Each structure stands twice: as C-alpha cells, then as structure tokens.
Short mmCIF file of C-alpha atoms in Angstrom, two decimals:
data_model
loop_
_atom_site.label_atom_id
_atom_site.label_comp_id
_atom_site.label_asym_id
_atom_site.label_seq_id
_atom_site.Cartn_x
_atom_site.Cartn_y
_atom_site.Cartn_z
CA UNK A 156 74.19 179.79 173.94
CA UNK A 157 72.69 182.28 171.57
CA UNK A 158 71.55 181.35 168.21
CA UNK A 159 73.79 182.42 165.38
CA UNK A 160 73.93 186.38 164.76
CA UNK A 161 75.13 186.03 161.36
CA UNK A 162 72.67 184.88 158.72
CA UNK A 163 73.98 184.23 155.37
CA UNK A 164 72.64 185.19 152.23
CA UNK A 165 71.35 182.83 149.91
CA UNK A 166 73.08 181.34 146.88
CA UNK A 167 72.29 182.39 143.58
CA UNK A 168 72.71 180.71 140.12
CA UNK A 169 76.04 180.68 139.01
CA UNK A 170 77.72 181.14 142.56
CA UNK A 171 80.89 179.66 143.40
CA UNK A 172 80.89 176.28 145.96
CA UNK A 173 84.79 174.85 146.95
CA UNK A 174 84.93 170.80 147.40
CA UNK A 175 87.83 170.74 150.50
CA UNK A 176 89.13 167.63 152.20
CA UNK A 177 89.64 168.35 155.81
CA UNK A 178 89.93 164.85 157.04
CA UNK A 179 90.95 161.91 155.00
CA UNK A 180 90.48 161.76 151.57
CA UNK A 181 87.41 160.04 149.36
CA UNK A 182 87.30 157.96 146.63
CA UNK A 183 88.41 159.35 143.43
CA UNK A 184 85.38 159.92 141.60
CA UNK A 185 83.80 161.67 144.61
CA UNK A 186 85.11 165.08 144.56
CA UNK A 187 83.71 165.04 140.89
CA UNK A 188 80.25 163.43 141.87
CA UNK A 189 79.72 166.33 144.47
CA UNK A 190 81.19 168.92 141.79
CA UNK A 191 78.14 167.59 139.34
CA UNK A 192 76.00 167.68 141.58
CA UNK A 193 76.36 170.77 142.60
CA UNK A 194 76.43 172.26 139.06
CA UNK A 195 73.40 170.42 138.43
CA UNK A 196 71.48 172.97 140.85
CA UNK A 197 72.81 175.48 138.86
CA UNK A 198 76.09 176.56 141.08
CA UNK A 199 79.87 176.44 139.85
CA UNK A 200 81.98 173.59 141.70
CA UNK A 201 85.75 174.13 142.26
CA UNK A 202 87.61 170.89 143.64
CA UNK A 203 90.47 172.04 146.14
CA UNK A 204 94.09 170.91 144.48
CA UNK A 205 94.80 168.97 147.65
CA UNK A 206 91.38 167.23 147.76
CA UNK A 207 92.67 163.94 146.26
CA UNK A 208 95.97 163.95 147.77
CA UNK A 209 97.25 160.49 149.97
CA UNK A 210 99.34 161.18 153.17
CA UNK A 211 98.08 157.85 155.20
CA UNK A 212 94.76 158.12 155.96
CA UNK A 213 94.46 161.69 155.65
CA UNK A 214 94.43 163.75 152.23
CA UNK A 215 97.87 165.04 152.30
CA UNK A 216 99.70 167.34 154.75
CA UNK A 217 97.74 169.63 157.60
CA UNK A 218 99.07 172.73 155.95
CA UNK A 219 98.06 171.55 152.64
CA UNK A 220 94.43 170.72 153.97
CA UNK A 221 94.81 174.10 156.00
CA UNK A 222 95.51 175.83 152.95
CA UNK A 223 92.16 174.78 150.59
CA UNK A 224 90.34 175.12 153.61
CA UNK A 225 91.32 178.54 154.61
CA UNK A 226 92.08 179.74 150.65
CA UNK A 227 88.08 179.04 150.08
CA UNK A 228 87.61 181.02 153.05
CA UNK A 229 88.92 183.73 151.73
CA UNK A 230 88.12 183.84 148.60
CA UNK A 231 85.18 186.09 148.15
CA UNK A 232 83.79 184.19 144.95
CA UNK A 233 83.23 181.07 147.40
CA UNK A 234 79.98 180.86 148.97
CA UNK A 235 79.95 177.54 150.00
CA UNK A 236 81.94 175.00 151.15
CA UNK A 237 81.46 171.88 150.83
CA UNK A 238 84.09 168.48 152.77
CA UNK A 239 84.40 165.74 150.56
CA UNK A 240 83.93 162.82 153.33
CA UNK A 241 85.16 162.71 157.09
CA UNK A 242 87.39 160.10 158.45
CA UNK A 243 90.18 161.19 160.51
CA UNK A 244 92.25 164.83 160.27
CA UNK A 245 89.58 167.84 160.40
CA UNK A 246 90.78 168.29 164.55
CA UNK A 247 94.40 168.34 163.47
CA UNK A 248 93.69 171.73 161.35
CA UNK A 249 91.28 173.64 163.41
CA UNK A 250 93.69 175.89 164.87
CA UNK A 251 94.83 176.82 161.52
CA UNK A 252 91.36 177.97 160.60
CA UNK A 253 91.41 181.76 159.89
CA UNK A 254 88.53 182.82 161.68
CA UNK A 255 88.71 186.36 161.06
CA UNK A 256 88.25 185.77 157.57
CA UNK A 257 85.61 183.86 158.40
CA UNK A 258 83.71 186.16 160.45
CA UNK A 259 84.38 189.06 157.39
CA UNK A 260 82.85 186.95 154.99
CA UNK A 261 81.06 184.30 156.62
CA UNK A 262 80.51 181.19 154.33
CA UNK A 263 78.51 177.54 154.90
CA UNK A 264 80.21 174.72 155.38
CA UNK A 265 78.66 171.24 154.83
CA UNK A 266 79.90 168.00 156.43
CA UNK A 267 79.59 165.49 159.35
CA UNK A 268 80.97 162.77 161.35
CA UNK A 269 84.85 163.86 161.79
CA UNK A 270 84.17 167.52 160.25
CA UNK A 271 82.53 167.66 163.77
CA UNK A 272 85.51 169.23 164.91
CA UNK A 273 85.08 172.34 162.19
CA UNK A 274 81.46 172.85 162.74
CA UNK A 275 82.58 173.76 166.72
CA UNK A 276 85.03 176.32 165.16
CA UNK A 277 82.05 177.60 162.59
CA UNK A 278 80.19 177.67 165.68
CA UNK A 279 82.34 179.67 168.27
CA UNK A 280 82.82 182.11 165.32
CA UNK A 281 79.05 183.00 164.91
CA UNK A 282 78.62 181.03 161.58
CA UNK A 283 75.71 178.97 160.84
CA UNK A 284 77.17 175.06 159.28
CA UNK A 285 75.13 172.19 157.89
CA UNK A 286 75.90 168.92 159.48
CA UNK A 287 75.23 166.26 156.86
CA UNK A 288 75.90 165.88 153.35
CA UNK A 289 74.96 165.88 149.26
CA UNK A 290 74.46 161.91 149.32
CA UNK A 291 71.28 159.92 149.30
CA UNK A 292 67.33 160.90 149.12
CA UNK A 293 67.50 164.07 151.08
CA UNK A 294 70.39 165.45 148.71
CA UNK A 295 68.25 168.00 147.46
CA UNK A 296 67.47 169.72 150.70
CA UNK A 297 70.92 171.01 150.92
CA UNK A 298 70.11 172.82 147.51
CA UNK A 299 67.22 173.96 149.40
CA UNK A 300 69.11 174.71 152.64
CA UNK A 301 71.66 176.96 150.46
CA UNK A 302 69.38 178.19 147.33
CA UNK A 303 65.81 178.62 149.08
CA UNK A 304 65.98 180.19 152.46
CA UNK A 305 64.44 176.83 153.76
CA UNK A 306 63.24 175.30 157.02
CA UNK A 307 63.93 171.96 157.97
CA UNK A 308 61.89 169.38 159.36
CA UNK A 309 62.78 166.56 160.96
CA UNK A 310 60.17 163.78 161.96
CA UNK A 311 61.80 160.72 164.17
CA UNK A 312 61.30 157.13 163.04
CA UNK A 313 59.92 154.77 166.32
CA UNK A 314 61.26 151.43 164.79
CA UNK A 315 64.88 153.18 164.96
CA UNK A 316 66.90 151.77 167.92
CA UNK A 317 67.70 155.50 169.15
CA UNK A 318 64.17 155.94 169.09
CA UNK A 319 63.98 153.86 172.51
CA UNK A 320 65.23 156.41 174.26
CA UNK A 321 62.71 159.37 173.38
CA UNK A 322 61.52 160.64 176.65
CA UNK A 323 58.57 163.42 176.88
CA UNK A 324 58.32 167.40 176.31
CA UNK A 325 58.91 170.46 174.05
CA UNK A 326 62.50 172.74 174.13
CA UNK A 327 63.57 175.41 172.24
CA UNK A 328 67.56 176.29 171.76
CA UNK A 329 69.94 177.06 168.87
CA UNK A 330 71.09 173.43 167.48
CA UNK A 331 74.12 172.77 167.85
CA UNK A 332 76.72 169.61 168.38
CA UNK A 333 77.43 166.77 166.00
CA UNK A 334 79.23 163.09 166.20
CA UNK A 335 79.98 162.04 169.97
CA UNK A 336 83.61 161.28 169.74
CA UNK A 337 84.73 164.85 168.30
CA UNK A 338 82.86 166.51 170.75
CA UNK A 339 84.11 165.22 173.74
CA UNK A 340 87.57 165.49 171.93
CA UNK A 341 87.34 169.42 171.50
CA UNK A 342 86.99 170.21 175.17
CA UNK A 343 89.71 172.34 175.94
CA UNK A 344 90.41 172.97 172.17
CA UNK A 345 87.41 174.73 170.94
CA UNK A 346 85.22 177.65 173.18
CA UNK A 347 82.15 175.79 172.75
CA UNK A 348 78.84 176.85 175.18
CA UNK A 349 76.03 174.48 174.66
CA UNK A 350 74.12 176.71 177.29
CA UNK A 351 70.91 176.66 176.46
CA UNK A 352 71.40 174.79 173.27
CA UNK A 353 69.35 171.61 171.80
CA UNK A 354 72.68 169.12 171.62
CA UNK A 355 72.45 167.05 168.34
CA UNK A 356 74.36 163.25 169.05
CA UNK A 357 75.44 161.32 166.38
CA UNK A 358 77.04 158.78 167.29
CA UNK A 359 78.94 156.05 164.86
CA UNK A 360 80.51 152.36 166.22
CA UNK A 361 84.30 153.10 165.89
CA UNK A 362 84.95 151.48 169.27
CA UNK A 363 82.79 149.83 171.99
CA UNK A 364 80.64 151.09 174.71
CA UNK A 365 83.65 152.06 176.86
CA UNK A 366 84.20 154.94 174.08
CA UNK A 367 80.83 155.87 174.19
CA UNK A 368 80.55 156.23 178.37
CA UNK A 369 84.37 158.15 178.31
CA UNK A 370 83.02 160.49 175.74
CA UNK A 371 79.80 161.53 177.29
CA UNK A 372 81.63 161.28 180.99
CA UNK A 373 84.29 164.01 179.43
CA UNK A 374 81.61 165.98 178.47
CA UNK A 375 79.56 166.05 181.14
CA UNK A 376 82.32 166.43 183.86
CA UNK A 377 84.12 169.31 182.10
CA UNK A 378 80.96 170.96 181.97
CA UNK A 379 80.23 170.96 178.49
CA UNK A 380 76.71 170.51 178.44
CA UNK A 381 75.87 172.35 181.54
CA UNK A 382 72.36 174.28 180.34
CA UNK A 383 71.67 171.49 177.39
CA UNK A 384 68.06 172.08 176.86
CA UNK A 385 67.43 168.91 175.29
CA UNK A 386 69.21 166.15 173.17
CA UNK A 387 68.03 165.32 169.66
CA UNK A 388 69.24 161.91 169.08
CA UNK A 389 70.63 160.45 165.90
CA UNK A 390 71.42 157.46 164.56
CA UNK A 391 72.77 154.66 166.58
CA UNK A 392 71.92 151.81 164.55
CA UNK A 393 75.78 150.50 164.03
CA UNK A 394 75.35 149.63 167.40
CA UNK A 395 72.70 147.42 166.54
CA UNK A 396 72.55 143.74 168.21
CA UNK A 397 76.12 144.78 170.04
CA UNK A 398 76.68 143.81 174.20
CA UNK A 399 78.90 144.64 176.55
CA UNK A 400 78.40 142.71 180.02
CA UNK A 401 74.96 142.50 179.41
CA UNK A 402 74.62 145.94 178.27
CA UNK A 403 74.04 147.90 175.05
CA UNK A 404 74.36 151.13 173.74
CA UNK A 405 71.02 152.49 174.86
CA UNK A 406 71.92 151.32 178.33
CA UNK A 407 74.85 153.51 178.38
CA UNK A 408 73.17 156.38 176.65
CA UNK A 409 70.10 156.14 179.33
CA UNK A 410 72.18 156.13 182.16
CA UNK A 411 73.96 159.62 180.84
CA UNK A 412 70.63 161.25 179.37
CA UNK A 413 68.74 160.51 182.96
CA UNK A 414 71.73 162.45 184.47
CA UNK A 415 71.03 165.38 182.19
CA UNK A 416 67.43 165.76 182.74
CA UNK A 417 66.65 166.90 179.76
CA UNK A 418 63.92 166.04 177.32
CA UNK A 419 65.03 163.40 174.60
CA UNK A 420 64.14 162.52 170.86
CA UNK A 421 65.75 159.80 169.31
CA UNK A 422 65.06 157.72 166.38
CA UNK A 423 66.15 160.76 163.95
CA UNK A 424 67.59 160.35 160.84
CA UNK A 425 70.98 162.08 161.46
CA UNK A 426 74.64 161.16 161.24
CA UNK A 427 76.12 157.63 159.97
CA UNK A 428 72.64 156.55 158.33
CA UNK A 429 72.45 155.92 154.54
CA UNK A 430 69.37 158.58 154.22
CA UNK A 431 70.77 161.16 156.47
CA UNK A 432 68.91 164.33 156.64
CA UNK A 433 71.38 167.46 156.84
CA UNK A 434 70.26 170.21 159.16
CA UNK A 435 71.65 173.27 160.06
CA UNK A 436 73.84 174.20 163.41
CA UNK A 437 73.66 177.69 165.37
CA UNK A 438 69.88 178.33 164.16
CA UNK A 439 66.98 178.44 166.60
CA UNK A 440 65.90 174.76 166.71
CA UNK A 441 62.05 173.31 168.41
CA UNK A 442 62.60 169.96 169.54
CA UNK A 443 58.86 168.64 169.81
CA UNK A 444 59.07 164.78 171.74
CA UNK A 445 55.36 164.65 172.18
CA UNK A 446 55.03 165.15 168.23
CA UNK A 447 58.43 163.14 167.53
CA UNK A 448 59.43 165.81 165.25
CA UNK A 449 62.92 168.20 164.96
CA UNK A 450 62.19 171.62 163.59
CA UNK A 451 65.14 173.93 162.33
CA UNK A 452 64.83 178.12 161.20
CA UNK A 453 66.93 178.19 158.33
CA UNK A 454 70.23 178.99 158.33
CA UNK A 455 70.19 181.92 155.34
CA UNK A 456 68.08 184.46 154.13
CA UNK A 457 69.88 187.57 153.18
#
C-alpha cells in the first residue's frame, strides 16, 4: 500500500464543514455541539437534514443517510466532513458512496468506531480520513489536523492494558485501518491493501473474545493483512478484568500478533477511550516501539 496521492488543502476561515450521520444517530444536542465547535475555530457548520432522524437504531433510511453523505460530497463549498457518532449503519451505505465525486474534489472525513467502514472507502479512493473525533482534550488537534497543516504525535501510555503487548522495533508505512469488527466485516466489500501499511486496531467490547479471534482469523485468512508492517495498538481497556476459559483479550490478541510477525505498540490512546487522540489514515506513518511513540505526516497542506 502506497501512502495517499492526494493531499488536501488546508481549511481556511470561513470554510464550509457538513455534520452527516452515517450510522445511528446521536443525541439531540450533539449535531449542534459539533456545529459550535466547529464555528468556534472560525469555520461555518451545516447539520445534514437527516442527521437527527430515528429509523431504529440508525438515523433514518440508507438513502436518506446516502444522500447527506454523498450531497456534502459534492458540494464544492464543503471541505470537511464531519459523522456525528458511530453505532451501527455506515457499512449499509458504502456502496452508495459516489466516489468519483470524491476523487474530483477530495474532502476529509472525521469519525471512528463504525465509520470504520467509510474510512476503507476514503481509503481505496486515494483520500486521506481522520479516525477519531471533536470530543474530549485532544479536540483541538483536529482544528489543527484541518486548519494547520499539522503532524501528529502519538506517545503510548505503559499502564494501558494494550500496552502489554508492545513488542520491539521501528516501521514505516502509510496508516491505515480502524475498529476490529468493521474491518474484518469489509473483506470482500471494500478493495482494501494493507501491503505495506502500519494497521491501526481499535478494538471496542461489543461481544466476547470469540468476536475478537473470528475477526482477526477473517482477516488474516483472506489475506488482508498480508505485508502489515506493523500494528499500532489502541485501546482495549473495555476489555478490562474480562475471561474467557482462563483467557483474556491480550491472550487472544498475542496469539494473532505472534502470527503476524510484525513489530507491535500498544497502550495508544486511540479508538473507544474518553481522551482519544484522532490521527490521520493513508499518510506516511513511523511507528517507533523502542521510543513508544506513533508519528503521523499530516494529512493536508495544499
């Protein structure tokens, strides 16, 4: 896998950033928190109409959620976009994705956990995405990620429970992956090569270990992460205190990463943890275990 050809330029004051709801839909003061937020930096939000609409668990039809998605796409004022939570739906849309539009005016996207799926599509298109979000301490660093032309740096945490299994050495590869379960789900949906790529994990307790060994087996035996250079670990802490039979979560993770052979960092604040660091995807990424640290080339700069 080659790092992202397309860089994209940075956001300026006064630029336009759409609020979509791929997945299921957030509380109803969220769209408007991120919208703030955003305007706070100095950007203008626009809230998709379907962002706050209630069909089960997701927010409202797939054609509907197709439609903000793919009408902030295209819309040439939209420089950003920005999900307003995860959840469940993002896989059911990505065919409906217009990727040519995408490629002609290639745009961010910002998200995690379920909007997994749409980073692979960002991904096979050429597009650098930002897996993580607004929320929490490192909100900022999105503005800087979007605004500033920005690097990021990532330093692990050793007390973290991923942190235990952080192996040795020092890989370089365009980041790219996301959370576990929507991974392993895309095989066969999404062209995704993880030659040569540092895989980011994140990995969030929806099930028991049994989800976590399929998931990693599917990947793995399909071929997925044949020329992985290395894995940069996030959080796993859900998991925390949790047995199967005498095992736990960094059991089954150990017994996969050993099969890989690649170097490991865990213990890094990614994914389901309540000071998540967002960092970008498709950019050349160092992944340093010696000096427990993750460092990523920004994603824009033209």
């Amino acid at each position: 896998m080659e790092a992202t050809t397309l860089r994209l330029r940075t956001l300026t004051a006064g630029d336009t950033v759409a609020i979509v709801s791929p997945a299921s839909w957030p509380e109803g003061s969220v769209p408007t928190w991120i919208a703030r937020q955003v305007e706070a930096w100095g950007l203008r939000a626009v809230i998709a109409p379907h962002a706050l609409d209630h069909r089960g668990y997701l927010a409202g039809s797939d054609v509907d959620r197709a439609a903000d998605l793919n009408d902030a796409i295209r819309d040439p004022t939209v420089r950003a976009v920005i999900a307003s939570t995860g959840g469940c739906g993002s896989f059911r849309i990505v065919p409906d994705v217009d990727v040519r539009a995408l490629r002609a005016d290639p745009k961010m996207l910002v998200g995690y956990s379920d909007v997994t799926a749409l980073h692979q599509v960002w991904n096979a298109a050429g597009v650098p995405s930002l897996h993580g979000a607004i929320a929490g301490t490192h909100g900022d660093h999105v503005r800087r990620l979007l605004m500033e032309d920005a690097d990021t740096v990532v330093d692990a945490d050793a007390a973290a429970l991923s942190a235990e299994l952080t192996t040795t050495g020092r890989v370089e590869g365009p980041l790219s992956g996301g959370n576990l379960e929507m991974l392993a789900r895309s095989v066969g949906v999404v062209d995704f090569d993880l030659a040569g790529a540092v895989l980011l994990l994140e990995i969030n307790r929806a099930a028991g270990l049994g989800m976590v060994d399929r998931a990693l087996t599917q990947l793995r035996y399909s071929g997925a992460l044949d020329g992985v250079v290395g894995v940069a670990l996030g959080s796993i802490d859900q998991f925390a205190g949790y047995q199967d039979r005498g095992w736990t979560v960094v059991d089954t993770l150990r017994d996969h990463f050993d099969a890989l052979g690649v170097p490991v960092l865990g213990g890094l604040p990614l994914g389901h943890v309540e000071d998540l660091v967002t960092v970008p995807l498709g950019t050349r990424a160092v992944l340093d275990v010696d000096r427990g640290r993750l460092t990523v080339e920004s994603p824009s700069g033209v």
